[in-house]
Amino acid sequence: TVLAVTALANGINFSAPLLLMLVGIGLSFLPLIHVPELSSELVLIGFLPPLLYAAAIRTSVIDFRANRRSIAQLSVLLVLVTALGVGLITWLILPVSFPEALALGAVVAPPDAVAATSIARRVGLPRRLVTILEGESLVNDATAITLLRVAIAAMAGTITAAQASIGFLVAALGGAAVGVIVALIVVPIRRRITQPVFDTAISLLVPLAAYLPAEELNVGGFHGSGVISVVTAGLILGHKSPVIQSGQSRLSERVNWATIQFLLENTVFLLIGLQAKTIIEANSQSDLPAWQIAGFCAAVLAGVIIIR
């Protein structure tokens, strides 16, 4: 389905992610279609690490460093502001506590760069803007996931602003440290490998080797960020690739990861669309009236757009 819809989108000059979502929505209402459950483990372990790594190894460290201020403002500050703004909108409209409202804000705050950059390249946006969008997409998930954990902790009990700040520091510094360690382990190994297939196979292990230990890192009840760990390892290995890999190994790795990224990115959008029927059925059983749910969705969408 992903291959067919993507080919169609390219043929009619339409955004493939958007068309895949529309097709997924339509398929979700067909009685013979079994809709897979979109679990947190599937998304956070199955999709997120390889997608982040595939993007990180293609990202120029020089460009990333040159635009670090804009990337930091968008991926950290703006995500926090958007989450707080959406949280406030949710708290005012729905009968929920503010930590629950903030959790929703954290979920919708980080934008996905796939649809945006696919359109940006087609319309010819300046390279710097595309670089900033892609750089933001590497880091903003870390901010959102950490904020989501803070909101969940606040639901369970009390958490102070100081504790929340410590949580963000542990996530950032712990994740970066694990990513550097993984890269330092992988670099000397890859220097000694001459077989492209073996070298590519090692690269397939790196995302989970960086993500899982960072997530298991626990300092005072706060976890490191697997997202930052994967991005750090990917940036270092991508930057070092001309030195530690042969030309054939680099070509093999890039082609394989481009294929993986293409399939996973587009599958995510199809899976999101497939959740439509389940979401509508769940809302139909809610105690809230349909007009209030629809109005709330419109308010959140408007809030995200206006804040951004």
XYZ file of N, CA and C in Angstrom, residues 100-236:
411
model
N -2.901 16.536 33.128
C -3.453 15.764 32.006
C -3.509 16.619 30.743
N -3.893 17.868 30.910
C -3.936 18.786 29.770
C -2.537 19.028 29.209
N -1.552 19.148 30.117
C -0.166 19.365 29.685
C 0.369 18.150 28.930
N -0.049 16.955 29.356
C 0.377 15.731 28.663
C -0.083 15.754 27.206
N -1.323 16.184 26.981
C -1.807 16.293 25.599
C -1.012 17.348 24.835
N -0.728 18.469 25.512
C 0.070 19.509 24.879
C 1.435 18.996 24.444
N 2.052 18.163 25.292
C 3.364 17.601 24.956
C 3.282 16.690 23.737
N 2.155 15.984 23.599
C 1.988 15.047 22.482
C 1.891 15.789 21.148
N 1.172 16.896 21.126
C 0.928 17.578 19.844
C 1.935 18.696 19.554
N 2.812 19.018 20.522
C 3.701 20.171 20.347
C 4.789 19.983 19.288
N 5.449 18.815 19.216
C 6.548 18.706 18.235
C 6.027 18.401 16.838
N 6.331 19.224 15.855
C 5.870 18.949 14.494
C 6.723 17.856 13.849
N 6.138 17.147 12.905
C 6.891 16.159 12.146
C 7.414 16.835 10.886
N 8.691 16.647 10.625
C 9.315 17.369 9.511
C 9.174 16.659 8.176
N 8.680 15.424 8.176
C 8.653 14.643 6.932
C 7.774 15.324 5.890
N 6.521 15.594 6.269
C 5.601 16.237 5.320
C 6.087 17.639 4.962
N 6.582 18.353 5.958
C 7.015 19.739 5.726
C 8.200 19.813 4.770
N 9.234 18.986 5.011
C 10.429 19.071 4.168
C 10.174 18.520 2.766
N 9.244 17.551 2.641
C 8.938 17.045 1.297
C 8.307 18.143 0.451
N 7.473 18.957 1.079
C 6.867 20.093 0.368
C 7.894 21.200 0.168
N 8.728 21.426 1.204
C 9.720 22.504 1.145
C 10.688 22.324 -0.012
N 11.132 21.081 -0.206
C 12.072 20.836 -1.304
C 11.391 21.035 -2.663
N 10.115 20.647 -2.727
C 9.423 20.750 -4.013
C 9.201 22.201 -4.410
N 8.909 23.070 -3.435
C 8.654 24.472 -3.761
C 9.933 25.298 -3.761
N 11.067 24.661 -3.383
C 12.353 25.339 -3.477
C 12.663 26.303 -2.345
N 12.306 25.941 -1.115
C 12.677 26.787 0.024
C 14.199 26.827 0.161
N 14.741 27.926 0.711
C 16.196 28.017 0.898
C 16.734 26.854 1.723
N 17.969 26.460 1.439
C 18.582 25.306 2.108
C 18.641 25.511 3.617
N 18.890 26.747 4.043
C 19.015 27.006 5.484
C 17.704 26.681 6.206
N 16.566 27.040 5.608
C 15.277 26.759 6.246
C 15.020 25.262 6.332
N 15.368 24.541 5.255
C 15.198 23.084 5.270
C 16.113 22.455 6.317
N 17.346 22.972 6.426
C 18.283 22.474 7.426
C 17.748 22.686 8.837
N 17.165 23.857 9.086
C 16.606 24.153 10.411
C 15.426 23.240 10.714
N 14.547 23.025 9.713
C 13.396 22.133 9.906
C 13.849 20.713 10.235
N 14.837 20.232 9.483
C 15.325 18.870 9.707
C 16.071 18.773 11.032
N 16.852 19.809 11.371
C 17.562 19.812 12.650
C 16.606 19.844 13.819
N 15.538 20.626 13.679
C 14.519 20.687 14.732
C 13.877 19.324 14.940
N 13.593 18.623 13.844
C 12.901 17.337 13.950
C 13.746 16.283 14.644
N 15.078 16.481 14.679
C 15.946 15.526 15.348
C 15.858 15.630 16.868
N 15.533 16.825 17.367
C 15.637 17.073 18.805
C 14.282 17.298 19.471
N 13.276 17.774 18.706
C 12.027 18.181 19.359
C 11.285 17.023 20.034
N 11.450 15.797 19.523
C 10.796 14.652 20.163
C 11.340 14.422 21.567
N 12.640 14.685 21.751
C 13.234 14.516 23.080
C 12.601 15.468 24.076
N 12.401 16.721 23.665
C 11.757 17.706 24.536
C 10.333 17.275 24.876
N 9.592 16.837 23.859
C 8.195 16.458 24.070
C 8.065 15.226 24.961
N 8.910 14.216 24.724
C 8.825 12.985 25.524
C 9.187 13.269 26.981
N 10.217 14.101 27.203
C 10.602 14.449 28.574
C 9.489 15.222 29.267
N 8.882 16.163 28.559
C 7.777 16.925 29.135
C 6.581 16.011 29.421
N 6.336 15.049 28.541
C 5.247 14.093 28.764
C 5.493 13.291 30.041
N 6.732 12.886 30.265
C 7.060 12.140 31.486
C 6.867 13.007 32.728
N 7.228 14.280 32.625
C 7.017 15.202 33.749
C 5.523 15.337 34.046
N 4.710 15.458 32.990
C 3.257 15.590 33.172
C 2.674 14.327 33.797
N 3.139 13.160 33.359
C 2.648 11.902 33.929
C 3.042 11.790 35.397
N 4.274 12.219 35.725
C 4.714 12.211 37.124
C 3.857 13.152 37.959
N 3.465 14.288 37.376
C 2.615 15.244 38.086
C 1.218 14.677 38.314
N 0.739 13.825 37.396
C -0.569 13.175 37.598
C -0.532 12.254 38.812
N 0.602 11.574 38.982
C 0.717 10.590 40.059
C 0.954 11.246 41.415
N 1.498 12.413 41.433
C 1.791 13.096 42.699
C 2.268 14.500 42.439
N 3.069 15.015 43.340
C 3.560 16.384 43.201
C 4.967 16.368 42.622
N 5.249 17.298 41.758
C 6.584 17.467 41.201
C 6.864 18.961 41.118
N 7.988 19.370 41.631
C 8.318 20.790 41.688
C 8.977 21.231 40.385
N 9.056 22.552 40.215
C 9.721 23.097 39.030
C 11.198 22.702 39.008
N 11.824 22.643 40.198
C 13.232 22.247 40.281
C 13.415 20.805 39.826
N 12.507 19.922 40.263
C 12.584 18.522 39.848
C 12.370 18.372 38.350
N 11.450 19.165 37.804
C 11.214 19.127 36.364
C 12.466 19.569 35.597
N 13.122 20.614 36.109
C 14.351 21.105 35.468
C 15.452 20.048 35.523
N 15.566 19.362 36.671
C 16.554 18.289 36.802
C 16.251 17.176 35.808
N 14.957 16.863 35.634
C 14.558 15.836 34.683
C 14.999 16.164 33.267
N 14.854 17.429 32.871
C 15.290 17.840 31.536
C 16.806 17.745 31.394
N 17.543 18.117 32.436
C 19.006 18.044 32.391
C 19.485 16.606 32.292
N 18.878 15.725 33.095
C 19.257 14.304 33.053
C 18.970 13.731 31.668
N 17.808 14.075 31.107
C 17.447 13.569 29.779
C 18.455 14.025 28.730
N 18.804 15.319 28.759
C 19.700 15.869 27.736
C 21.134 15.382 27.906
N 21.692 15.577 29.114
C 23.098 15.234 29.345
C 23.311 13.722 29.349
N 22.379 12.991 29.983
C 22.496 11.530 30.000
C 22.398 10.939 28.615
N 21.433 11.427 27.828
C 21.283 10.927 26.469
C 22.496 11.228 25.610
N 23.006 12.450 25.700
C 24.186 12.831 24.919
C 25.393 11.981 25.303
N 25.560 11.740 26.620
C 26.704 10.954 27.092
C 26.653 9.527 26.557
N 25.471 8.909 26.610
C 25.339 7.538 26.092
C 25.597 7.515 24.586
N 25.094 8.502 23.870
C 25.326 8.566 22.432
C 26.798 8.682 22.079
N 27.532 9.494 22.828
C 28.981 9.650 22.597
C 29.700 8.335 22.879
N 29.331 7.670 23.974
C 29.967 6.398 24.333
C 29.742 5.348 23.243
N 28.506 5.250 22.752
C 28.197 4.286 21.687
C 29.013 4.600 20.437
N 29.105 5.878 20.077
C 29.883 6.266 18.895
C 31.364 5.925 19.081
N 31.897 6.159 20.286
C 33.308 5.849 20.558
C 33.584 4.353 20.486
N 32.572 3.544 20.797
C 32.730 2.088 20.690
C 32.657 1.641 19.231
N 31.739 2.234 18.479
C 31.508 1.802 17.096
C 32.609 2.271 16.148
N 33.158 3.469 16.362
C 34.164 4.036 15.445
C 35.361 3.108 15.242
N 36.042 2.660 16.309
C 37.199 1.769 16.075
C 36.826 0.426 15.461
N 35.609 -0.055 15.737
C 35.163 -1.319 15.131
C 35.017 -1.153 13.625
N 34.392 -0.047 13.217
C 34.133 0.152 11.791
C 35.409 0.472 11.018
N 36.407 1.022 11.697
C 37.689 1.273 11.015
C 38.309 -0.033 10.500
N 38.063 -1.137 11.213
C 38.722 -2.405 10.911
C 37.899 -3.285 9.971
N 36.728 -2.836 9.590
C 35.838 -3.653 8.750
C 35.944 -3.199 7.297
N 36.116 -4.170 6.419
C 36.246 -3.847 4.994
C 35.052 -4.345 4.174
N 34.251 -5.252 4.753
C 33.111 -5.796 4.012
C 31.900 -4.867 4.159
N 31.377 -4.308 3.059
C 30.243 -3.379 3.138
C 29.002 -3.983 3.801
N 28.716 -5.251 3.536
C 27.530 -5.885 4.116
C 27.660 -5.955 5.637
N 28.842 -6.338 6.114
C 29.081 -6.437 7.553
C 29.013 -5.055 8.198
N 29.569 -4.073 7.521
C 29.564 -2.705 8.039
C 28.136 -2.164 8.140
N 27.323 -2.431 7.109
C 25.929 -1.991 7.121
C 25.155 -2.697 8.226
N 25.439 -3.997 8.415
C 24.753 -4.753 9.463
C 25.036 -4.167 10.848
N 26.279 -3.723 11.062
C 26.612 -3.084 12.346
C 25.822 -1.793 12.517
N 25.691 -1.020 11.442
C 24.956 0.250 11.531
C 23.490 0.031 11.894
N 22.931 -1.145 11.513
C 21.542 -1.435 11.856
C 21.354 -1.620 13.359
N 22.436 -1.968 14.061
C 22.362 -2.169 15.506
C 22.480 -0.869 16.290
N 23.102 0.145 15.685
C 23.438 1.370 16.422
C 22.216 2.077 17.025
N 21.099 2.257 16.282
C 19.971 2.987 16.874
C 19.484 2.397 18.193
N 19.285 1.074 18.239
C 18.808 0.449 19.482
C 19.916 0.398 20.522
N 21.178 0.231 20.072
C 22.299 0.219 21.017
C 22.444 1.572 21.712
N 22.032 2.635 21.054
C 22.082 3.967 21.662
C 20.807 4.288 22.435
N 19.661 3.869 21.889
C 18.363 4.251 22.475
C 18.082 3.539 23.798
N 18.207 2.219 23.804
C 17.782 1.442 24.974
C 18.610 1.735 26.234
N 19.953 1.776 26.175
C 20.707 2.102 27.390
C 20.403 3.500 27.931
N 20.185 4.463 27.038
C 19.861 5.822 27.486
C 18.529 5.855 28.213
N 17.552 5.110 27.693
C 16.245 5.056 28.340
C 16.317 4.339 29.691
N 17.253 3.383 29.827
C 17.410 2.653 31.092
C 18.207 3.454 32.122
N 18.956 4.454 31.664
C 19.725 5.302 32.587
C 18.773 6.009 33.541
N 19.007 5.857 34.831
C 18.107 6.412 35.845
C 18.920 7.185 36.870
N 18.666 8.482 36.940
C 19.347 9.346 37.907
C 18.282 10.059 38.731
N 18.136 9.652 39.963
C 17.150 10.283 40.829
C 15.721 10.120 40.354
N 15.442 9.004 39.686
C 14.086 8.774 39.184
C 13.837 9.345 37.806
N 14.815 10.012 37.225
C 14.675 10.592 35.883
C 15.530 9.797 34.898
N 15.010 9.625 33.692
C 15.678 8.801 32.689
C 16.384 9.673 31.652
N 17.440 9.086 31.062
C 18.090 9.750 29.944
C 17.204 9.714 28.717
N 17.545 10.521 27.750
C 16.746 10.596 26.522
C 17.341 9.698 25.450
N 16.591 8.664 25.075
C 17.023 7.799 23.993
C 17.086 8.536 22.669
N 16.200 9.522 22.494
C 16.181 10.318 21.264
C 17.498 11.068 21.093
N 17.924 11.764 22.143
C 19.174 12.534 22.068
C 20.366 11.605 21.896
N 20.317 10.437 22.524
C 21.396 9.465 22.389
C 21.548 9.004 20.945
N 20.436 8.641 20.302
C 20.473 8.183 18.904
C 20.953 9.301 17.987
N 20.449 10.504 18.196
C 20.842 11.640 17.352
C 22.326 11.940 17.520
N 22.815 11.930 18.756
C 24.235 12.194 19.013
C 25.115 11.157 18.327
N 24.781 9.875 18.518
C 25.564 8.814 17.884
C 25.509 8.927 16.360
N 24.330 9.212 15.817
C 24.182 9.331 14.368
C 24.961 10.497 13.790
N 24.927 11.649 14.469
C 25.673 12.817 13.987
C 27.173 12.540 13.972
N 27.672 11.912 15.041
C 29.110 11.630 15.118
C 29.523 10.626 14.052
